[in-house]
């Protein structure tokens, strides 16, 4: 029944993932951020990582725009 086309078409939406899993997909950028901030591992884990987790939980897999660059799933991340 799911494969039968409907009108109007229904967009299925985006899957849900844990924020830590979303951040793992951006690991090179997170490491680069840590290197640029010149914080210890403990400082980064204490102060920066919670902010990144909260941001990932908030924007999740939302696209950044409808028609421009970063328009795909995860574009805001």
Coordinates of N, CA and C in Angstrom, one line a residue:
X1 N 0.8 -1.2 0.0 CA 0.0 0.0 0.0 C 0.9 1.3 0.0
X2 N 2.0 1.2 0.6 CA 2.9 2.3 0.7 C 3.5 2.7 -0.7
X3 N 3.6 1.8 -1.6 CA 4.2 2.1 -2.9 C 3.2 2.7 -3.9
X4 N 1.9 2.7 -3.5 CA 0.9 3.2 -4.4 C 0.9 4.7 -4.4
X5 N 1.1 5.4 -5.5 CA 1.2 6.8 -5.6 C -0.1 7.5 -5.0
X6 N 0.0 8.6 -4.4 CA -1.1 9.3 -3.8 C -1.1 10.7 -4.4
X7 N -2.2 11.3 -4.4 CA -2.3 12.7 -4.8 C -3.0 13.5 -3.6
X8 N -2.5 14.6 -3.2 CA -1.2 15.1 -3.6 C -0.1 14.3 -3.0
X9 N 1.1 14.3 -3.7 CA 2.2 13.5 -3.3 C 2.6 13.9 -1.8
X10 N 3.0 12.9 -1.1 CA 3.3 13.0 0.3 C 4.8 12.9 0.4
X11 N 5.5 13.9 1.0 CA 6.9 13.9 1.3 C 7.1 13.0 2.6
X12 N 8.0 12.1 2.5 CA 8.2 11.2 3.6 C 8.9 11.8 4.8
X13 N 9.6 12.9 4.6 CA 10.3 13.5 5.7 C 11.7 13.0 5.9
X14 N 12.3 13.2 7.0 CA 13.7 12.8 7.3 C 13.7 11.8 8.4
X15 N 14.7 10.9 8.4 CA 14.8 10.0 9.5 C 15.3 10.7 10.8
X16 N 15.1 10.1 11.9 CA 15.7 10.6 13.2 C 16.9 9.8 13.6
X17 N 17.9 10.6 14.0 CA 19.2 10.0 14.5 C 19.6 10.7 15.8
X18 N 20.4 10.1 16.6 CA 20.9 10.7 17.8 C 21.9 11.8 17.4
X19 N 22.0 12.9 18.1 CA 22.9 14.0 17.7 C 24.4 13.5 17.7
X20 N 24.8 12.6 18.5 CA 26.2 12.2 18.5 C 26.5 11.5 17.2
X21 N 25.5 10.7 16.7 CA 25.7 10.1 15.4 C 25.8 11.1 14.2
X22 N 25.0 12.1 14.3 CA 25.1 13.2 13.3 C 26.4 13.9 13.4
X23 N 27.0 14.1 14.6 CA 28.3 14.8 14.7 C 29.4 13.9 14.2
X24 N 29.2 12.6 14.3 CA 30.2 11.7 13.8 C 30.4 11.8 12.3
X25 N 29.4 12.2 11.6 CA 29.5 12.4 10.1 C 30.3 13.6 9.8
X26 N 30.5 14.5 10.8 CA 31.2 15.8 10.6 C 32.5 15.8 11.4
X27 N 33.0 14.6 11.7 CA 34.2 14.5 12.6 C 35.4 15.3 12.1
X28 N 35.7 15.3 10.8 CA 36.9 16.1 10.3 C 36.7 17.6 10.7
X29 N 35.5 18.1 10.5 CA 35.3 19.5 10.8 C 35.3 19.7 12.3
X30 N 34.8 18.8 13.1 CA 34.9 19.0 14.6 C 36.4 18.9 15.0
X31 N 37.2 18.1 14.5 CA 38.6 18.0 14.8 C 39.3 19.3 14.4
X32 N 39.0 19.8 13.3 CA 39.6 21.0 12.8 C 39.2 22.2 13.7
X33 N 38.0 22.2 14.2 CA 37.5 23.2 15.1 C 38.3 23.1 16.4
X34 N 38.5 21.9 16.9 CA 39.2 21.7 18.1 C 40.7 22.2 18.0
X35 N 41.3 21.9 16.8 CA 42.7 22.3 16.6 C 42.8 23.8 16.5
X36 N 41.8 24.5 15.9 CA 41.8 25.9 15.7 C 41.6 26.6 17.0
X37 N 40.8 26.1 17.9 CA 40.5 26.7 19.2 C 41.6 26.5 20.2
X38 N 42.5 25.6 19.9 CA 43.7 25.3 20.8 C 43.3 25.1 22.2
X39 N 42.2 24.3 22.4 CA 41.8 23.9 23.7 C 42.3 22.5 24.0
X40 N 42.4 22.2 25.3 CA 42.8 20.8 25.7 C 41.6 19.9 25.3
X41 N 41.8 18.6 25.3 CA 40.7 17.7 25.1 C 39.6 17.9 26.1
X42 N 40.0 18.0 27.4 CA 39.0 18.2 28.5 C 38.2 19.5 28.3
X43 N 38.9 20.6 28.0 CA 38.2 21.9 27.8 C 37.2 21.8 26.6
X44 N 37.7 21.1 25.5 CA 36.8 21.0 24.3 C 35.6 20.2 24.7
X45 N 35.8 19.1 25.4 CA 34.7 18.2 25.8 C 33.7 18.8 26.8
X46 N 34.3 19.7 27.6 CA 33.5 20.3 28.7 C 32.7 21.5 28.1
X47 N 33.3 22.3 27.3 CA 32.7 23.6 26.9 C 32.1 23.6 25.4
X48 N 32.8 23.0 24.5 CA 32.4 23.1 23.1 C 31.5 22.0 22.6
X49 N 31.9 20.8 23.0 CA 31.1 19.6 22.5 C 29.6 19.6 23.0
X50 N 29.3 20.1 24.2 CA 27.9 20.2 24.5 C 27.1 21.2 23.6
X51 N 27.8 22.3 23.2 CA 27.1 23.2 22.3 C 26.9 22.6 20.9
X52 N 27.9 21.8 20.5 CA 27.8 21.2 19.2 C 26.6 20.1 19.2
X53 N 26.6 19.4 20.3 CA 25.5 18.4 20.5 C 24.1 19.1 20.5
X54 N 24.0 20.1 21.2 CA 22.7 20.9 21.3 C 22.3 21.4 19.9
X55 N 23.3 21.9 19.2 CA 23.0 22.4 17.8 C 22.6 21.3 16.9
X56 N 23.3 20.2 17.0 CA 23.0 19.0 16.1 C 21.6 18.5 16.5
X57 N 21.2 18.5 17.7 CA 19.9 18.1 18.1 C 18.8 19.1 17.6
X58 N 19.1 20.3 17.6 CA 18.2 21.4 17.2 C 17.9 21.3 15.7
X59 N 19.0 21.4 14.9 CA 18.9 21.5 13.4 C 18.7 20.1 12.8
X60 N 19.2 19.1 13.5 CA 19.1 17.7 13.0 C 19.4 17.5 11.6
X61 N 18.6 17.0 10.7 CA 18.9 16.8 9.3 C 18.2 17.9 8.4
X62 N 17.8 19.0 9.0 CA 17.1 20.0 8.2 C 18.0 20.6 7.1
X63 N 17.5 20.8 5.9 CA 18.3 21.5 4.9 C 18.4 23.0 5.2
X64 N 19.5 23.6 4.7 CA 19.7 25.0 5.0 C 18.8 25.9 4.1
X65 N 18.5 25.4 2.9 CA 17.6 26.2 2.0 C 16.8 25.3 1.2
X66 N 15.9 25.8 0.4 CA 15.0 25.0 -0.4 C 15.6 24.8 -1.8
X67 N 16.3 25.8 -2.3 CA 16.8 25.7 -3.7 C 18.3 26.0 -3.9
X68 N 19.0 26.4 -2.9 CA 20.4 26.8 -3.1 C 21.3 25.7 -2.5
X69 N 22.6 26.1 -2.4 CA 23.5 25.1 -1.8 C 23.1 24.7 -0.4
X70 N 23.6 23.6 0.0 CA 23.2 23.0 1.3 C 21.7 22.7 1.4
X71 N 21.1 22.4 0.3 CA 19.6 22.2 0.3 C 19.2 20.8 0.6
X72 N 20.2 19.9 0.7 CA 19.9 18.5 1.0 C 19.8 18.2 2.5
X73 N 19.4 17.0 2.9 CA 19.3 16.6 4.3 C 20.6 16.9 5.0
X74 N 20.5 17.5 6.2 CA 21.7 17.8 6.9 C 22.4 19.1 6.5
X75 N 21.8 19.9 5.7 CA 22.5 21.1 5.2 C 22.8 22.1 6.2
X76 N 22.0 22.2 7.3 CA 22.3 23.1 8.4 C 23.4 22.6 9.3
X77 N 23.6 21.3 9.3 CA 24.6 20.7 10.2 C 26.0 21.0 9.7

